[in-house]
């Protein structure tokens, strides 16, 4: 497995470079966008990305060795499953508050809270006490929820309400962030492997490195973002997100009312439009499987001695290759519809999970086949996320998108928690560990869930066969696309 992992990362990085060059060659040349030529916007974008990318880097550093750290502390697989469930459950608990806190504390202050809570989460990894580690997972769930919402909320507010830049410029910033995010994920695996294995500092080292990264992020938020906010004349109304009420108490009351109304509107939109419900079903099934996969990939491969940081980088590089393939598939040359790409992604994920039910058979594991299946699953993820993002942008009204997506995440996390609890129960009941049949049964259950997701995708596009909203702009006239 050692040689296989190093060979795979070299091949995948070369593949990503080739796909990127091909995508650029197929993209028609365009004039320089106004956003790129605007020095005020570029400075504002740079200030945001410095903090946001540091936060993402700290988050990725914790990915490769989390399970390995718990095993290093001699916890059983069933105990580790409970730790993961605590993290997912805290995501469910804190997700509604992550959108409410910026309105009460202020957006910049909530970003600082993220830096503090995630640093505390990393420092708990120094303890071998199970309760302390559970607290760390709860803090991690809070931090993950804040990372997913708060930084974006600060940026969008400043972009629209303060600088009055065109809304059409917002995607350019998050496209740049997504491009950097893939590279950061691959690099985080390499750096984590350097610290944990090459320098023999142990699996806790990447978590300790994340703390100064979060401190740097907090410093940027405190200083650069503070100077940015100092340019706003009405600094007194820090939590006026969309309400425009300078009275603090009235704002808090309005924020609670707005939060309640937003949840009701999101649920109404979800129940009234079958397309939205099917799309939510696809997300809940597909992404809950990914949460279970995040737990299972290490115990499947680690007994065979691969460098886990390199393996993590391979998985992230495969996801990057999938994103680049999406760009090529939907380019003006090939003109594939995002709906087609979504079907292919779910089908690939089903096939990879089907492979894993055989490669993880008790007593006769096949780690190379499992590694290949994991790469295929990550490749499917790279195709899935941009395709799903396109479709949710077309199906879900913009003013209700945040609340609808919050409802989507509820069954997503619940399914992942139930899956891990089922694995915990089977392992505890049989007394087995990594060599037992619980892992194989879990992959079989995930394959069934992915098959259900595929049926939901087919139903969505059967329902919207003549729906032009589900197609790319350049191919709306093609009647035989669905």
Coordinates of N, CA and C in Angstrom, one line a residue, residues 146-366:
X146 N -20.4 27.1 12.0 CA -20.0 28.5 11.9 C -19.2 28.7 10.6
X147 N -18.3 27.8 10.3 CA -17.4 28.0 9.1 C -18.3 27.9 7.8
X148 N -19.4 27.1 7.9 CA -20.2 27.0 6.7 C -21.1 28.2 6.4
X149 N -21.3 29.1 7.4 CA -22.2 30.2 7.2 C -21.7 31.6 7.5
X150 N -20.8 31.7 8.6 CA -20.5 33.0 9.1 C -19.6 33.8 8.2
X151 N -18.6 33.2 7.7 CA -17.6 33.9 6.8 C -18.4 34.4 5.5
X152 N -19.2 33.5 5.0 CA -19.9 34.0 3.8 C -20.9 35.1 4.1
X153 N -21.5 35.0 5.3 CA -22.5 36.1 5.7 C -21.8 37.4 5.8
X154 N -20.5 37.4 6.4 CA -19.8 38.7 6.5 C -19.5 39.2 5.1
X155 N -19.0 38.3 4.3 CA -18.6 38.8 2.9 C -19.8 39.4 2.1
X156 N -20.9 38.6 2.1 CA -22.0 39.1 1.3 C -22.6 40.4 1.8
X157 N -22.6 40.5 3.2 CA -23.1 41.8 3.7 C -22.3 43.0 3.3
X158 N -20.9 42.8 3.5 CA -20.0 43.9 3.1 C -20.1 44.2 1.6
X159 N -20.2 43.1 0.8 CA -20.2 43.2 -0.6 C -21.4 44.1 -1.1
X160 N -22.6 43.7 -0.6 CA -23.8 44.3 -1.1 C -24.2 45.5 -0.3
X161 N -24.2 45.4 1.0 CA -24.8 46.5 1.8 C -23.8 47.7 2.0
X162 N -22.5 47.4 2.1 CA -21.6 48.4 2.4 C -20.9 49.0 1.2
X163 N -20.2 48.1 0.4 CA -19.5 48.6 -0.8 C -20.4 48.8 -2.0
X164 N -21.6 48.2 -1.9 CA -22.6 48.3 -3.1 C -22.0 47.8 -4.4
X165 N -21.2 46.8 -4.3 CA -20.7 46.1 -5.5 C -21.9 45.3 -6.1
X166 N -21.8 45.1 -7.4 CA -22.9 44.3 -8.1 C -22.9 42.9 -7.5
X167 N -24.1 42.3 -7.4 CA -24.3 41.0 -6.9 C -23.6 40.0 -7.8
X168 N -23.6 40.3 -9.1 CA -23.0 39.4 -10.1 C -21.5 39.1 -9.8
X169 N -20.9 39.9 -9.0 CA -19.4 39.7 -8.7 C -19.2 38.7 -7.6
X170 N -20.3 38.4 -6.8 CA -20.1 37.5 -5.7 C -19.6 36.1 -6.1
X171 N -20.1 35.5 -7.1 CA -19.6 34.2 -7.5 C -18.1 34.1 -7.8
X172 N -17.6 35.3 -8.3 CA -16.1 35.2 -8.7 C -15.3 35.0 -7.4
X173 N -15.7 35.5 -6.3 CA -15.0 35.3 -5.0 C -15.0 33.9 -4.6
X174 N -16.3 33.3 -4.6 CA -16.4 32.0 -4.1 C -15.9 30.9 -5.1
X175 N -15.8 31.3 -6.3 CA -15.2 30.4 -7.3 C -13.7 30.3 -7.0
X176 N -13.1 31.5 -6.8 CA -11.7 31.5 -6.4 C -11.4 30.7 -5.1
X177 N -12.3 30.9 -4.1 CA -12.2 30.2 -2.9 C -12.3 28.7 -3.1
X178 N -13.2 28.2 -3.9 CA -13.4 26.8 -4.2 C -12.1 26.2 -4.9
X179 N -11.5 27.0 -5.8 CA -10.3 26.6 -6.5 C -9.2 26.4 -5.5
X180 N -9.0 27.4 -4.7 CA -8.0 27.3 -3.6 C -8.3 26.1 -2.7
X181 N -9.5 25.9 -2.4 CA -9.9 24.9 -1.4 C -9.5 23.5 -1.8
X182 N -9.6 23.2 -3.1 CA -9.1 21.9 -3.5 C -7.6 21.7 -3.3
X183 N -6.8 22.8 -3.7 CA -5.4 22.7 -3.5 C -5.0 22.6 -2.0
X184 N -5.7 23.4 -1.1 CA -5.5 23.3 0.3 C -5.7 21.9 0.9
X185 N -6.8 21.3 0.4 CA -7.1 19.9 0.9 C -6.0 18.9 0.5
X186 N -5.5 19.0 -0.7 CA -4.4 18.1 -1.1 C -3.1 18.4 -0.3
X187 N -2.8 19.7 -0.2 CA -1.6 20.1 0.6 C -1.7 19.8 2.1
X188 N -2.9 19.9 2.6 CA -3.1 19.5 4.1 C -2.8 18.1 4.3
X189 N -3.1 17.2 3.4 CA -2.8 15.8 3.6 C -1.3 15.6 3.6
X190 N -0.6 16.3 2.6 CA 0.8 16.1 2.5 C 1.5 16.7 3.8
X191 N 1.1 17.8 4.3 CA 1.7 18.4 5.5 C 1.4 17.5 6.7
X192 N 0.2 17.1 6.8 CA -0.1 16.2 7.9 C 0.7 14.9 7.9
X193 N 0.9 14.4 6.8 CA 1.7 13.2 6.6 C 3.2 13.5 7.0
X194 N 3.7 14.7 6.6 CA 5.0 15.1 7.0 C 5.2 15.1 8.5
X195 N 4.2 15.7 9.2 CA 4.4 15.9 10.6 C 4.2 14.6 11.3
X196 N 3.1 13.8 11.0 CA 2.8 12.6 11.7 C 3.7 11.5 11.5
X197 N 4.2 11.3 10.2 CA 4.9 10.1 9.9 C 6.3 10.3 9.5
X198 N 6.6 11.3 8.7 CA 8.0 11.5 8.3 C 8.8 12.1 9.4
X199 N 8.2 13.0 10.2 CA 8.9 13.6 11.3 C 8.6 12.8 12.6
X200 N 7.7 11.8 12.6 CA 7.4 11.0 13.7 C 6.9 11.8 14.9
X201 N 6.1 12.8 14.6 CA 5.5 13.6 15.7 C 4.2 13.0 16.2
X202 N 3.7 12.0 15.5 CA 2.4 11.4 16.0 C 1.2 12.0 15.4
X203 N 0.0 11.3 15.5 CA -1.2 11.8 14.9 C -1.8 13.1 15.4
X204 N -1.3 13.5 16.6 CA -1.8 14.8 17.2 C -1.2 16.0 16.6
X205 N 0.0 15.8 15.9 CA 0.7 17.0 15.4 C -0.1 17.9 14.4
X206 N -0.9 17.3 13.5 CA -1.6 18.2 12.6 C -2.7 19.0 13.3
X207 N -3.2 18.5 14.4 CA -4.2 19.3 15.2 C -3.5 20.5 15.9
X208 N -2.3 20.2 16.3 CA -1.6 21.3 17.0 C -1.1 22.4 16.0
X209 N -0.8 22.0 14.7 CA -0.5 23.0 13.7 C -1.7 23.8 13.3
X210 N -2.9 23.2 13.5 CA -4.1 24.0 13.1 C -4.3 25.2 14.0
X211 N -3.8 25.1 15.3 CA -4.1 26.1 16.3 C -3.4 27.4 15.9
X212 N -2.1 27.5 15.5 CA -1.6 28.8 15.1 C -2.2 29.2 13.8
X213 N -2.7 28.3 12.9 CA -3.4 28.8 11.7 C -4.7 29.5 12.0
X214 N -5.4 28.9 13.0 CA -6.6 29.6 13.5 C -6.3 30.9 14.2
X215 N -5.2 31.0 14.9 CA -4.8 32.2 15.5 C -4.5 33.3 14.5
X216 N -3.8 32.9 13.4 CA -3.6 33.8 12.3 C -4.9 34.3 11.6
X217 N -5.8 33.4 11.5 CA -7.1 33.7 10.9 C -7.8 34.7 11.8
X218 N -7.8 34.4 13.2 CA -8.4 35.4 14.1 C -7.7 36.7 14.1
X219 N -6.4 36.8 13.9 CA -5.7 38.1 13.8 C -6.1 38.9 12.6
X220 N -6.3 38.2 11.4 CA -6.7 38.8 10.2 C -8.1 39.4 10.4
X221 N -9.0 38.6 11.0 CA -10.4 39.0 11.3 C -10.4 40.2 12.2
X222 N -9.5 40.2 13.2 CA -9.5 41.2 14.2 C -8.9 42.5 13.7
X223 N -7.9 42.4 12.9 CA -7.2 43.6 12.4 C -7.7 44.1 11.0
X224 N -7.4 43.3 10.0 CA -7.8 43.7 8.6 C -9.3 43.8 8.5
X225 N -10.1 42.9 9.0 CA -11.5 43.0 8.9 C -12.0 44.2 9.8
X226 N -11.3 44.4 10.9 CA -11.7 45.6 11.7 C -11.5 46.9 11.0
X227 N -10.3 47.0 10.3 CA -10.1 48.2 9.5 C -11.1 48.4 8.4
X228 N -11.5 47.2 7.8 CA -12.5 47.3 6.8 C -13.8 47.8 7.3
X229 N -14.2 47.3 8.5 CA -15.5 47.7 9.1 C -15.4 49.1 9.6
X230 N -14.2 49.6 9.9 CA -14.1 51.0 10.4 C -14.4 52.0 9.3
X231 N -14.4 51.6 8.0 CA -14.8 52.5 6.9 C -16.3 52.7 6.8
X232 N -17.0 51.8 7.5 CA -18.5 51.9 7.5 C -18.9 53.0 8.5
X233 N -19.7 54.0 8.0 CA -20.1 55.1 8.8 C -21.0 54.7 9.9
X234 N -21.9 53.8 9.7 CA -22.9 53.3 10.7 C -22.5 52.1 11.4
X235 N -21.3 52.1 12.0 CA -20.8 51.0 12.7 C -21.7 50.5 13.9
X236 N -22.5 51.5 14.4 CA -23.3 51.2 15.6 C -24.3 50.0 15.4
X237 N -24.8 49.8 14.2 CA -25.8 48.8 14.0 C -25.1 47.6 13.5
X238 N -24.3 46.9 14.3 CA -23.5 45.8 13.9 C -24.3 44.6 13.4
X239 N -25.5 44.4 14.0 CA -26.2 43.2 13.6 C -27.4 43.5 12.7
X240 N -27.3 44.5 11.9 CA -28.4 44.8 10.9 C -28.1 44.0 9.6
X241 N -28.6 42.8 9.6 CA -28.3 41.9 8.4 C -29.1 42.4 7.2
X242 N -30.4 42.4 7.4 CA -31.3 42.8 6.3 C -32.4 43.7 6.9
X243 N -32.4 43.9 8.2 CA -33.5 44.5 8.8 C -33.5 46.0 8.8
X244 N -32.3 46.6 9.0 CA -32.1 48.0 9.0 C -32.6 48.7 10.2
X245 N -32.7 48.0 11.4 CA -33.2 48.7 12.6 C -32.0 49.0 13.5
X246 N -31.7 50.2 13.8 CA -30.6 50.6 14.7 C -30.8 50.2 16.1
X247 N -32.0 50.0 16.6 CA -32.3 49.7 18.0 C -31.8 48.3 18.3
X248 N -30.9 48.1 19.3 CA -30.3 46.8 19.5 C -31.4 45.8 19.9
X249 N -32.2 46.1 20.9 CA -33.2 45.2 21.4 C -34.2 44.8 20.4
X250 N -34.7 45.8 19.6 CA -35.6 45.6 18.5 C -35.0 44.7 17.5
X251 N -33.7 44.9 17.2 CA -33.0 44.0 16.2 C -33.0 42.6 16.7
X252 N -32.7 42.3 18.0 CA -32.7 40.9 18.4 C -34.1 40.3 18.4
X253 N -35.1 41.1 18.7 CA -36.4 40.6 18.6 C -36.8 40.3 17.2
X254 N -36.5 41.2 16.3 CA -36.8 41.0 14.9 C -36.0 39.8 14.3
X255 N -34.7 39.6 14.8 CA -33.9 38.5 14.3 C -34.6 37.2 14.7
X256 N -35.1 37.1 15.9 CA -35.8 35.9 16.3 C -37.1 35.6 15.4
X257 N -37.8 36.7 15.2 CA -39.0 36.6 14.4 C -38.7 36.2 13.0
X258 N -37.6 36.8 12.5 CA -37.2 36.5 11.1 C -36.7 35.1 11.0
X259 N -36.0 34.6 12.0 CA -35.5 33.2 12.0 C -36.7 32.3 12.0
X260 N -37.7 32.5 12.8 CA -38.9 31.6 12.8 C -39.6 31.6 11.5
X261 N -39.8 32.9 10.9 CA -40.5 33.0 9.7 C -39.7 32.3 8.5
X262 N -38.4 32.4 8.6 CA -37.5 31.8 7.6 C -37.6 30.3 7.6
X263 N -37.7 29.7 8.8 CA -37.8 28.3 8.9 C -39.2 27.8 8.3
X264 N -40.2 28.6 8.6 CA -41.5 28.2 8.1 C -41.6 28.3 6.6
X265 N -41.0 29.4 6.1 CA -41.0 29.6 4.6 C -40.2 28.5 3.9
X266 N -39.1 28.1 4.5 CA -38.3 27.0 3.9 C -39.0 25.7 3.9
X267 N -39.7 25.4 5.0 CA -40.5 24.1 5.1 C -41.6 24.1 4.1
X268 N -42.3 25.3 4.0 CA -43.4 25.4 3.0 C -42.9 25.2 1.6
X269 N -41.8 25.8 1.3 CA -41.2 25.6 -0.1 C -40.8 24.2 -0.3
X270 N -40.3 23.5 0.7 CA -39.9 22.1 0.5 C -41.1 21.2 0.3
X271 N -42.2 21.5 1.0 CA -43.4 20.6 0.9 C -44.2 20.9 -0.3
X272 N -44.1 22.1 -0.8 CA -45.0 22.5 -1.9 C -44.5 22.2 -3.3
X273 N -43.2 22.0 -3.4 CA -42.5 21.8 -4.7 C -41.9 20.4 -4.7
X274 N -42.4 19.5 -5.5 CA -41.9 18.1 -5.5 C -40.4 18.0 -6.0
X275 N -40.0 19.0 -6.9 CA -38.7 19.0 -7.3 C -37.7 19.3 -6.2
X276 N -38.1 20.2 -5.3 CA -37.3 20.6 -4.2 C -37.2 19.4 -3.2
X277 N -38.3 18.7 -3.0 CA -38.2 17.6 -2.1 C -37.3 16.4 -2.6
X278 N -37.4 16.2 -3.9 CA -36.6 15.2 -4.5 C -35.1 15.5 -4.5
X279 N -34.8 16.8 -4.7 CA -33.4 17.3 -4.6 C -32.9 17.2 -3.2
X280 N -33.8 17.5 -2.2 CA -33.4 17.3 -0.8 C -33.1 15.8 -0.5
X281 N -33.9 15.0 -1.1 CA -33.7 13.5 -0.8 C -32.4 13.1 -1.4
X282 N -32.0 13.6 -2.6 CA -30.7 13.2 -3.2 C -29.6 13.7 -2.3
X283 N -29.7 14.9 -1.8 CA -28.6 15.4 -0.9 C -28.5 14.6 0.4
X284 N -29.7 14.4 1.0 CA -29.6 13.7 2.3 C -29.0 12.3 2.1
X285 N -29.4 11.6 1.1 CA -28.9 10.2 0.9 C -27.4 10.2 0.5
X286 N -27.1 11.0 -0.5 CA -25.7 11.0 -1.0 C -24.7 11.5 0.0
X287 N -25.0 12.6 0.7 CA -24.0 13.2 1.6 C -24.0 12.6 2.9
X288 N -25.1 11.9 3.3 CA -25.0 11.1 4.6 C -24.0 9.9 4.4
X289 N -24.0 9.4 3.2 CA -23.1 8.3 2.9 C -21.7 8.8 3.0
X290 N -21.4 10.0 2.5 CA -20.1 10.6 2.6 C -19.6 10.7 4.1
X291 N -20.5 11.1 5.0 CA -20.2 11.2 6.4 C -19.8 9.8 6.9
X292 N -20.5 8.8 6.5 CA -20.1 7.4 7.0 C -18.8 7.0 6.4
X293 N -18.6 7.4 5.1 CA -17.3 7.1 4.4 C -16.1 7.7 5.2
X294 N -16.3 9.0 5.6 CA -15.3 9.7 6.3 C -14.8 8.9 7.6
X295 N -15.8 8.2 8.2 CA -15.5 7.4 9.4 C -14.8 6.1 9.0
X296 N -15.2 5.5 7.9 CA -14.8 4.1 7.6 C -13.5 4.0 6.8
X297 N -13.1 5.0 6.0 CA -11.9 4.8 5.2 C -10.6 4.5 5.9
X298 N -10.4 5.1 7.1 CA -9.2 4.8 7.8 C -9.1 3.4 8.4
X299 N -10.2 2.9 9.1 CA -10.1 1.5 9.6 C -10.0 0.5 8.5
X300 N -10.5 0.8 7.3 CA -10.4 -0.1 6.2 C -8.9 -0.2 5.7
X301 N -8.2 0.9 5.6 CA -6.9 0.9 4.9 C -5.8 0.9 6.0
X302 N -6.0 1.5 7.1 CA -4.8 1.6 8.1 C -4.2 0.3 8.5
X303 N -4.9 -0.8 8.6 CA -4.2 -2.1 9.0 C -3.2 -2.5 8.0
X304 N -3.2 -2.0 6.8 CA -2.3 -2.4 5.7 C -1.1 -1.5 5.5
X305 N -1.0 -0.5 6.4 CA 0.2 0.3 6.5 C 0.4 1.4 5.5
X306 N -0.7 2.0 4.9 CA -0.4 3.1 4.0 C -0.1 4.4 4.8
X307 N 0.5 5.4 4.2 CA 0.7 6.7 4.8 C -0.7 7.5 4.7
X308 N -1.3 7.6 5.8 CA -2.7 8.1 5.8 C -2.8 9.6 5.2
X309 N -1.8 10.4 5.5 CA -1.8 11.7 4.9 C -1.7 11.7 3.4
X310 N -0.9 10.8 2.8 CA -0.8 10.7 1.4 C -2.1 10.1 0.8
X311 N -2.7 9.2 1.5 CA -4.0 8.6 1.1 C -5.1 9.7 1.0
X312 N -5.1 10.5 2.1 CA -6.0 11.7 2.1 C -5.8 12.6 1.0
X313 N -4.6 12.9 0.7 CA -4.3 13.8 -0.5 C -4.8 13.1 -1.8
X314 N -4.6 11.8 -1.9 CA -5.1 11.1 -3.1 C -6.6 11.3 -3.2
X315 N -7.3 11.1 -2.1 CA -8.8 11.3 -2.2 C -9.2 12.7 -2.6
X316 N -8.5 13.7 -2.0 CA -8.8 15.1 -2.4 C -8.5 15.4 -3.8
X317 N -7.4 14.8 -4.3 CA -7.0 15.0 -5.7 C -8.0 14.3 -6.6
X318 N -8.5 13.2 -6.2 CA -9.6 12.6 -7.1 C -10.8 13.4 -7.1
X319 N -11.2 14.0 -6.0 CA -12.3 15.0 -6.0 C -12.0 16.2 -6.9
X320 N -10.8 16.7 -6.9 CA -10.5 17.8 -7.7 C -10.6 17.4 -9.2
X321 N -10.1 16.2 -9.5 CA -10.2 15.7 -10.9 C -11.7 15.6 -11.3
X322 N -12.6 15.2 -10.4 CA -14.0 15.2 -10.7 C -14.6 16.6 -11.0
X323 N -14.2 17.6 -10.2 CA -14.6 18.9 -10.5 C -14.1 19.4 -11.9
X324 N -12.9 19.1 -12.2 CA -12.4 19.5 -13.5 C -13.1 18.8 -14.6
X325 N -13.4 17.5 -14.4 CA -14.2 16.8 -15.4 C -15.6 17.4 -15.6
X326 N -16.2 17.9 -14.5 CA -17.5 18.6 -14.7 C -17.3 19.8 -15.5
X327 N -16.3 20.6 -15.3 CA -16.1 21.8 -16.2 C -15.9 21.4 -17.6
X328 N -15.2 20.3 -17.9 CA -15.1 19.8 -19.3 C -16.4 19.3 -19.9
X329 N -17.1 18.6 -19.1 CA -18.4 17.9 -19.6 C -19.4 19.0 -19.9
X330 N -19.5 20.1 -19.1 CA -20.5 21.1 -19.4 C -20.0 22.3 -20.2
X331 N -18.8 22.1 -20.8 CA -18.2 23.2 -21.6 C -19.0 23.3 -22.9
X332 N -18.7 24.3 -23.7 CA -19.4 24.5 -25.0 C -19.1 23.4 -26.0
X333 N -18.0 22.7 -25.8 CA -17.6 21.6 -26.7 C -18.4 20.4 -26.5
X334 N -18.6 20.0 -25.2 CA -19.3 18.7 -25.0 C -20.8 18.9 -24.6
X335 N -21.1 20.0 -23.9 CA -22.5 20.4 -23.7 C -23.3 19.4 -22.9
X336 N -22.7 18.6 -22.0 CA -23.5 17.7 -21.2 C -24.3 18.6 -20.2
X337 N -25.5 18.1 -19.8 CA -26.3 18.8 -18.9 C -25.9 18.4 -17.4
X338 N -26.0 19.3 -16.5 CA -25.7 19.0 -15.1 C -26.5 17.8 -14.6
X339 N -27.8 17.7 -15.1 CA -28.6 16.6 -14.6 C -28.0 15.2 -15.1
X340 N -27.4 15.2 -16.3 CA -26.7 14.0 -16.7 C -25.5 13.7 -15.9
X341 N -24.8 14.8 -15.6 CA -23.6 14.6 -14.7 C -23.9 14.1 -13.3
X342 N -25.0 14.6 -12.8 CA -25.5 14.2 -11.5 C -25.8 12.7 -11.5
X343 N -26.5 12.2 -12.5 CA -26.8 10.8 -12.6 C -25.6 10.0 -12.7
X344 N -24.6 10.4 -13.5 CA -23.3 9.7 -13.6 C -22.6 9.6 -12.3
X345 N -22.6 10.7 -11.5 CA -21.9 10.8 -10.2 C -22.6 9.8 -9.2
X346 N -23.9 9.8 -9.2 CA -24.6 8.9 -8.2 C -24.3 7.5 -8.6
X347 N -24.4 7.2 -9.9 CA -24.1 5.8 -10.4 C -22.7 5.4 -10.1
X348 N -21.7 6.3 -10.3 CA -20.3 5.9 -9.9 C -20.2 5.6 -8.4
X349 N -20.9 6.5 -7.6 CA -20.8 6.3 -6.2 C -21.4 4.9 -5.8
X350 N -22.6 4.6 -6.4 CA -23.2 3.3 -6.1 C -22.2 2.1 -6.5
X351 N -21.6 2.2 -7.6 CA -20.7 1.2 -8.1 C -19.5 1.0 -7.1
X352 N -18.9 2.2 -6.6 CA -17.8 2.1 -5.7 C -18.2 1.5 -4.4
X353 N -19.4 1.8 -3.9 CA -19.9 1.1 -2.6 C -20.2 -0.3 -2.8
X354 N -20.7 -0.7 -4.0 CA -20.9 -2.1 -4.4 C -19.6 -2.8 -4.3
X355 N -18.5 -2.2 -4.9 CA -17.2 -2.8 -4.9 C -16.7 -3.1 -3.4
X356 N -17.0 -2.1 -2.6 CA -16.5 -2.2 -1.2 C -17.2 -3.3 -0.4
X357 N -18.4 -3.6 -0.8 CA -19.0 -4.8 0.0 C -18.3 -6.1 -0.3
X358 N -17.5 -6.1 -1.4 CA -16.7 -7.4 -1.6 C -15.3 -7.2 -1.2
X359 N -14.7 -6.0 -1.3 CA -13.3 -5.8 -1.0 C -13.1 -5.8 0.5
X360 N -14.1 -5.6 1.3 CA -14.0 -5.6 2.8 C -14.5 -6.8 3.5
X361 N -14.6 -7.9 2.7 CA -15.1 -9.2 3.3 C -14.3 -9.6 4.4
X362 N -14.9 -10.1 5.6 CA -14.1 -10.5 6.7 C -13.1 -11.7 6.4
X363 N -11.9 -11.6 6.8 CA -10.9 -12.6 6.6 C -10.2 -12.6 5.3
X364 N -10.7 -11.8 4.3 CA -10.0 -11.7 3.0 C -10.1 -10.3 2.5
X365 N -9.6 -9.3 3.2 CA -9.7 -8.0 2.7 C -8.8 -7.8 1.5
X366 N -9.2 -6.9 0.7 CA -8.4 -6.5 -0.5 C -8.2 -5.0 -0.5

